Coordinates of C-alpha atoms in Angstrom, one line a residue:
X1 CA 48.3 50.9 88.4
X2 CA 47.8 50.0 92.1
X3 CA 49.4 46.6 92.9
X4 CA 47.5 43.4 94.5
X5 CA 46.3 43.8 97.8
X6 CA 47.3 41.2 100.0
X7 CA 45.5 42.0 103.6
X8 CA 42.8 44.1 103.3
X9 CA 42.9 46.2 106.7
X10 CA 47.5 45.4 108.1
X11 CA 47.9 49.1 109.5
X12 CA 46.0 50.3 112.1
X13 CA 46.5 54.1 110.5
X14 CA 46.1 54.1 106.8
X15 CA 48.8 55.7 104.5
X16 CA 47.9 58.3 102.0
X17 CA 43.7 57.8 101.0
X18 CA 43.6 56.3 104.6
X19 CA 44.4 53.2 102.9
X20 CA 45.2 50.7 105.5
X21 CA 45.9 47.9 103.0
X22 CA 48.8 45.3 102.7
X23 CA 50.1 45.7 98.8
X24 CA 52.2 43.2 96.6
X25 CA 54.7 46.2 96.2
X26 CA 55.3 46.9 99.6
X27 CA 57.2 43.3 99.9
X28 CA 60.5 42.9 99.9
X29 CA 63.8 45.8 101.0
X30 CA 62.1 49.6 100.8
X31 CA 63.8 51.6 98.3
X32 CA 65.6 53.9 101.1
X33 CA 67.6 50.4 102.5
X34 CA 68.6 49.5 98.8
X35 CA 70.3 53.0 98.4
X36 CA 71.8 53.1 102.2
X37 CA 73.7 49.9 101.1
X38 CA 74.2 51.2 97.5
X39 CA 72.9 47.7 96.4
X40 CA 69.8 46.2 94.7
X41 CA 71.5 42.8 95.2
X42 CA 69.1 41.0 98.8
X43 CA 72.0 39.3 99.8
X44 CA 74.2 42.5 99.8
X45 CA 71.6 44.5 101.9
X46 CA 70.8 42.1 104.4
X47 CA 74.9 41.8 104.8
X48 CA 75.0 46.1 104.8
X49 CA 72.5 46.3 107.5
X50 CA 72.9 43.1 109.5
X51 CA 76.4 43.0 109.9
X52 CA 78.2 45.9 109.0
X53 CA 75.3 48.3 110.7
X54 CA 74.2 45.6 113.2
X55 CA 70.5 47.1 112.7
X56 CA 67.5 44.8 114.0
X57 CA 64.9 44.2 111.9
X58 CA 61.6 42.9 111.9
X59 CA 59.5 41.6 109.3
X60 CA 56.0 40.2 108.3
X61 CA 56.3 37.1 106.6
X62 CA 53.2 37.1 104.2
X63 CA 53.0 33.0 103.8
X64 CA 52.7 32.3 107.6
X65 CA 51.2 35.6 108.6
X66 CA 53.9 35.8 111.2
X67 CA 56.8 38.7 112.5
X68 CA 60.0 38.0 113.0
X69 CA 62.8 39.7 114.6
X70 CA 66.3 39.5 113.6
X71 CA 68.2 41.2 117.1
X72 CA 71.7 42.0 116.7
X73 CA 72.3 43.8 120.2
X74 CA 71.9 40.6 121.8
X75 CA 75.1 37.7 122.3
X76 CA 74.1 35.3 120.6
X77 CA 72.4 37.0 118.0
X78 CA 68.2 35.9 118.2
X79 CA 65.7 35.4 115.7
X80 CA 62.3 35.4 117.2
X81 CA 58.6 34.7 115.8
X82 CA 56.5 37.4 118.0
X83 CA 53.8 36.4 120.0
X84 CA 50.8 37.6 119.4
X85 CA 49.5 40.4 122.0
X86 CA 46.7 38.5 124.0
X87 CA 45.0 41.9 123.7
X88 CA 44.8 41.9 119.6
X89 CA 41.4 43.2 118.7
X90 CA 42.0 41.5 115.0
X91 CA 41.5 44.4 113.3
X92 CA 44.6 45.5 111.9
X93 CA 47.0 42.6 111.4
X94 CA 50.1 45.5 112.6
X95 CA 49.0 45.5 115.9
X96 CA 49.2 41.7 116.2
X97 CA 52.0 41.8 117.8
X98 CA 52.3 45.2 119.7
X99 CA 51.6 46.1 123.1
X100 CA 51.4 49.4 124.0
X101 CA 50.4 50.9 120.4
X102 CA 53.4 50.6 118.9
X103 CA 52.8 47.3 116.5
X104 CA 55.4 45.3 115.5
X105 CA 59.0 46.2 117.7
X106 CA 62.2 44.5 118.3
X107 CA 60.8 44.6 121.8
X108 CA 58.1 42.7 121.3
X109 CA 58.3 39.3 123.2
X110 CA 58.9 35.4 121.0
X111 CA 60.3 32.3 120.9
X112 CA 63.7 31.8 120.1
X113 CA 63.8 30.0 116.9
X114 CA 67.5 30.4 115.8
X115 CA 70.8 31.8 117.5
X116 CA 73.9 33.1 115.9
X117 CA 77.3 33.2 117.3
X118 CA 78.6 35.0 114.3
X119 CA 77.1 37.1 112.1
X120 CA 78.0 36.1 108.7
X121 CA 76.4 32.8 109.3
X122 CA 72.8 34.0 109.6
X123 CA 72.2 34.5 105.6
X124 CA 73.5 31.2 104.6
X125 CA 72.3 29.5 107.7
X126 CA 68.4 31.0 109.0
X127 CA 65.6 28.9 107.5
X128 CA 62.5 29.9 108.7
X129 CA 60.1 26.5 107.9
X130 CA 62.8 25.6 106.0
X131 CA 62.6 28.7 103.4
X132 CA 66.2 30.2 103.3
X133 CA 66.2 33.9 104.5
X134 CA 66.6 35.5 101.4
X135 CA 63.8 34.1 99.8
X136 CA 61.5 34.7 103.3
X137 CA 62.5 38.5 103.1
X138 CA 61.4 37.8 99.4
X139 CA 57.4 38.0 100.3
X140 CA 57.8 40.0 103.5
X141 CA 56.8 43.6 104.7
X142 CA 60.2 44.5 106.5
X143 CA 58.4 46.5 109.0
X144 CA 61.3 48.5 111.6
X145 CA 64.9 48.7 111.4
X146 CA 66.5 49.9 114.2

């Protein structure tokens, strides 16, 4: 049983079928981060990869059709809504954001929204329209880690 689609054409490249669409069971930490931080706990995965791995993430929030970037290399650590490319065709809601092919990217240019001085703070403090982190990452397609 195929779960609900959610956006009809979000890759640019379809998956297996060439389907290109946005599923219900594609939300939320892919299997292979759950068993890299031996967890199925969200807290305890987004602690594993944000601070003991200091990976950057970025991730579609289905609600407001944004990305978002989490970026750990930088001091103070940034959390970024991505513009959107001025060049976006509107076809495939991945490439909203990228600019040279690529999509979605922790290089992608955004506004500031929240900065961290320490690390542990960003999963009891990061709202994102008020919606604590955890439950953002809830209904979102975490798209890169890097």
């Amino acid at each position: 049983m195929k779960s609900k689609i959610l956006i009809e054409n979000f890759w640019n490249v379809g998956n297996k079928d060439n389907d290109k669409t946005l599923r219900e069971d594609e939300l939320g930490w892919p299997d292979s981060l759950k068993e890299d931080a031996q967890s199925d706990y969200p807290e305890t995965i987004f602690r594993y990869l944000i601070e003991q791995i200091g990976f950057n993430i970025v991730f579609y929030w289905i609600q407001d059709k944004n990305f978002y970037s989490i970026e750990t290399e930088r001091v103070p650590i940034e959390v970024r809504r991505l513009y959107p490319n001025p060049n976006w065709d509107g076809i495939s809601e991945f490439m909203k954001v990228g600019t040279h092919g690529e999509g979605a990217c922790s290089h992608s240019e955004g506004e500031i929204i929240a900065s961290f001085e320490d690390v542990t703070k960003i999963w009891d403090e990061l709202k994102i329209n008020n919606v604590p982190i955890g439950k953002v990452l809830e209904k979102a397609l975490i798209v890169t880690w890097d």
